GROMACS .gro file of C-alpha atoms in nm:
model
  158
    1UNK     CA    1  18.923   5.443  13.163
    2UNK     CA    2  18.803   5.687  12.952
    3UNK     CA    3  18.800   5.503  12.624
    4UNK     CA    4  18.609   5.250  12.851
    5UNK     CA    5  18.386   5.472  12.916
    6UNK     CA    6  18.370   5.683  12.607
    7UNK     CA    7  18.280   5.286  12.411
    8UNK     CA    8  18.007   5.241  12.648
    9UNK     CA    9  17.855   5.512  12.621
   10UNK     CA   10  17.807   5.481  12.231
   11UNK     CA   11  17.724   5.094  12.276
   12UNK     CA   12  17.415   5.193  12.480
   13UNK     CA   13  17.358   5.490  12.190
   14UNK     CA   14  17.351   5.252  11.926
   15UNK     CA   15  17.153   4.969  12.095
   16UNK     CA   16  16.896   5.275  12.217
   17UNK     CA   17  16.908   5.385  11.824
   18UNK     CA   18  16.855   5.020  11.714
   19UNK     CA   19  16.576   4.925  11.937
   20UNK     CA   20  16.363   5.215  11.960
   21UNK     CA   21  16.325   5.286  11.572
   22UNK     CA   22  16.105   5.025  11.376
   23UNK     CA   23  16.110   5.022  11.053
   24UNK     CA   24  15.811   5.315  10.845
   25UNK     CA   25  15.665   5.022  10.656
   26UNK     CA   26  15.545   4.875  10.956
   27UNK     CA   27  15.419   5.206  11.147
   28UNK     CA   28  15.233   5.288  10.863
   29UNK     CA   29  15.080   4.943  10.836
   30UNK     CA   30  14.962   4.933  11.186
   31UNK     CA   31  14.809   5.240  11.124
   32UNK     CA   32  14.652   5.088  10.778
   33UNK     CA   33  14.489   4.798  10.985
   34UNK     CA   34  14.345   5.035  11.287
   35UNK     CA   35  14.177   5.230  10.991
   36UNK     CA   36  14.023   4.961  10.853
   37UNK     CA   37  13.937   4.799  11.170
   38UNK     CA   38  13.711   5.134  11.245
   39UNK     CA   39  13.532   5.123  10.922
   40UNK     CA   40  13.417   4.802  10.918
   41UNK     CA   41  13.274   4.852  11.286
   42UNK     CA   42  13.151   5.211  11.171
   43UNK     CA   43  13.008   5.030  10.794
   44UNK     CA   44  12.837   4.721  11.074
   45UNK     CA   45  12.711   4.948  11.323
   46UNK     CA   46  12.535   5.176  11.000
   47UNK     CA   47  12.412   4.813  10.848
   48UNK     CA   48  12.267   4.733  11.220
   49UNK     CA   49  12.007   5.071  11.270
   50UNK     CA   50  11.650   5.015  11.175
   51UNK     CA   51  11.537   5.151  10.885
   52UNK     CA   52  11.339   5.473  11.001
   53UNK     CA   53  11.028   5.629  10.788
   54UNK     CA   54  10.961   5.976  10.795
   55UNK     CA   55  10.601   6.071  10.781
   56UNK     CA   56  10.573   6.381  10.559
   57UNK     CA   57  10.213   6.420  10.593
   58UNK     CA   58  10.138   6.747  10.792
   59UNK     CA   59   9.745   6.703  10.852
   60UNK     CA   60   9.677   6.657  11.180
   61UNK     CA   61   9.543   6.362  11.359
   62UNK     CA   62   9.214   6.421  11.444
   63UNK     CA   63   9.191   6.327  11.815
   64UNK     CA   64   8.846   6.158  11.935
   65UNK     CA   65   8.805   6.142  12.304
   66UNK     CA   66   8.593   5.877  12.512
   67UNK     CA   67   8.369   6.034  12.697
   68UNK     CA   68   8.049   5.914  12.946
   69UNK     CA   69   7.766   6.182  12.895
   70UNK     CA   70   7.457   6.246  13.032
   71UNK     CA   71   7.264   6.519  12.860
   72UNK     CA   72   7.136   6.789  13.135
   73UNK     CA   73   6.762   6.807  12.974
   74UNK     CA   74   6.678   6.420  12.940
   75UNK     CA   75   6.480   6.452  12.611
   76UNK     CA   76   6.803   6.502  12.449
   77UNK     CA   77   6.924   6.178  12.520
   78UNK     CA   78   6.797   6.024  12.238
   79UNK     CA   79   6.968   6.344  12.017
   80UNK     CA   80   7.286   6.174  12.108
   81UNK     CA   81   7.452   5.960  11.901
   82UNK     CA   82   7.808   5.784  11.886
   83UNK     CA   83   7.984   6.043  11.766
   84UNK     CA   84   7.943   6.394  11.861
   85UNK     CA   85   8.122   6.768  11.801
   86UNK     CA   86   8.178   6.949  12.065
   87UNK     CA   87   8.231   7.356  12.058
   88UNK     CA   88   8.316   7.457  12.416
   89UNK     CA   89   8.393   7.323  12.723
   90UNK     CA   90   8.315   7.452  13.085
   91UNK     CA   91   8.286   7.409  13.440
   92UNK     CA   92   7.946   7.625  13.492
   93UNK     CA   93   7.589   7.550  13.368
   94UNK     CA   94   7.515   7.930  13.280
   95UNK     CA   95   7.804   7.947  13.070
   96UNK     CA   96   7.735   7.656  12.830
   97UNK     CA   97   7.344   7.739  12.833
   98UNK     CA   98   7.472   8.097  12.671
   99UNK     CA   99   7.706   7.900  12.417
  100UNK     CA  100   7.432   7.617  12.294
  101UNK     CA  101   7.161   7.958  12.287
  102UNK     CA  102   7.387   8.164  12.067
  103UNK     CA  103   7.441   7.831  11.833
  104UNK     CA  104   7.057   7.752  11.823
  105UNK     CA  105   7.016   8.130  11.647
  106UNK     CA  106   7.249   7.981  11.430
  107UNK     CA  107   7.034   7.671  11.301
  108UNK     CA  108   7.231   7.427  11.491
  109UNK     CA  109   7.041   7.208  11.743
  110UNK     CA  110   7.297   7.215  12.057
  111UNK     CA  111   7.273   7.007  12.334
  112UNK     CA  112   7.413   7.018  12.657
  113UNK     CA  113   7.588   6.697  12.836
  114UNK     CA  114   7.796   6.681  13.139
  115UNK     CA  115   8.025   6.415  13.158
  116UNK     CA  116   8.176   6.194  13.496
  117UNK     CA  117   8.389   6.479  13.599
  118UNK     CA  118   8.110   6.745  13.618
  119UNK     CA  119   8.220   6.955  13.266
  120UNK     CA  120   7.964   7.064  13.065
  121UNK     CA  121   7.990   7.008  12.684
  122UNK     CA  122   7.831   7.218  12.413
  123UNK     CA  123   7.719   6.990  12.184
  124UNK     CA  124   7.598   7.091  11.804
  125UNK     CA  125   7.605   6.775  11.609
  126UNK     CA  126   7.625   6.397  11.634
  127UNK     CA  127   7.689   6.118  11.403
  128UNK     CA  128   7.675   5.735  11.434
  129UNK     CA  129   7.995   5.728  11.248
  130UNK     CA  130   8.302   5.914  11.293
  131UNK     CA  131   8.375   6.005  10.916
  132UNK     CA  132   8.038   6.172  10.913
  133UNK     CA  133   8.130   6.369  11.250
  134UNK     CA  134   8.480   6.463  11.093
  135UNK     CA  135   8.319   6.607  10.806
  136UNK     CA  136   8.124   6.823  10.958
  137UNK     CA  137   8.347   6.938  11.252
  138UNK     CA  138   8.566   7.007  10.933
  139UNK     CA  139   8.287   7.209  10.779
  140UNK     CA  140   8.194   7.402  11.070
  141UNK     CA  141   8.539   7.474  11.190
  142UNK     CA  142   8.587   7.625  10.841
  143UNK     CA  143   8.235   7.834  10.858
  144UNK     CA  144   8.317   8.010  11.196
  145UNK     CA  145   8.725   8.020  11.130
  146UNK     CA  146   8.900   8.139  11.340
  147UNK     CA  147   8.697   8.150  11.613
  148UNK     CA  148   8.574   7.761  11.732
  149UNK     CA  149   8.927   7.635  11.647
  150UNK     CA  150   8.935   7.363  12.001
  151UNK     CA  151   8.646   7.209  11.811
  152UNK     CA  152   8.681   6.854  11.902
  153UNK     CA  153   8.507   6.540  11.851
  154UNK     CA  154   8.452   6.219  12.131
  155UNK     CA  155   8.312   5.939  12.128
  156UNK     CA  156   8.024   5.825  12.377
  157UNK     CA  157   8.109   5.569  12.556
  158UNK     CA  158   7.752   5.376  12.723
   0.00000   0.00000   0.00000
């Protein structure tokens, strides 16, 4: 009973032994092919991605607003042109009367506009194109640098 026993045993050994070892060659072959397999979806997925430009350009953009203005003294209306620079903002009359006075001992001929939502714009110059008005929004913000540095520009819509 015990040599029964004692041959079984090492029957199931060797069959364990037998079946659970495969040979290196093909280990190392599946291996191979699941290597490959993930470069050529890693080398298509690379192939697949737009091409992407990088803009190295650090100028700004020069933002131009559209705007509806009325000017608050109606002789200036016809002051107004397409394009205009604007030097300050604000939500009271008095204010923006004191900015356009201080630019008008200047040289500058300001003008005062309030637009749909009831802001009033300080006005100095205006241009019926917009490469004159960036020029000179340019040359002014460079004249009274640093201060007048929100100078912006819009564009006045009829």
């Amino acid at each position: 009973m015990k040599k029964l026993f004692f041959y079984s045993v090492v029957f199931l050994l060797a069959i364990i032994s037998v079946t659970s070892c495969k040979s290196k060659q093909s280990v190392s072959q599946t291996v191979f092919e699941k290597a490959k397999e993930n470069e050529t979806a890693t080398q298509t997925k690379v192939q697949l991605q737009p091409e992407i430009t990088v803009n190295r350009d650090t100028t700004p953009a020069i933002v131009i607003k559209k705007e509806v203005v009325t000017p608050v003294i109606p002789a200036d209306s016809s002051k107004l042109r397409k394009y205009n620079i604007v030097i300050g903002s604000f939500v009271k009359q008095t204010n923006a009367t004191s900015l356009k006075t201080k630019m008008e001992k200047e040289g500058y001929k300001a003008i005062i506009a309030q637009n749909e939502k009831q802001m009033y714009r300080v006005i100095i110059a205006s241009f019926d194109t917009k490469e004159d008005a960036i020029t000179e929004r340019n040359h002014f913000k460079s004249k009274f640098a640093p201060g007048f540095k929100d100078t912006w520009l819009f564009e006045r819509l009829e």
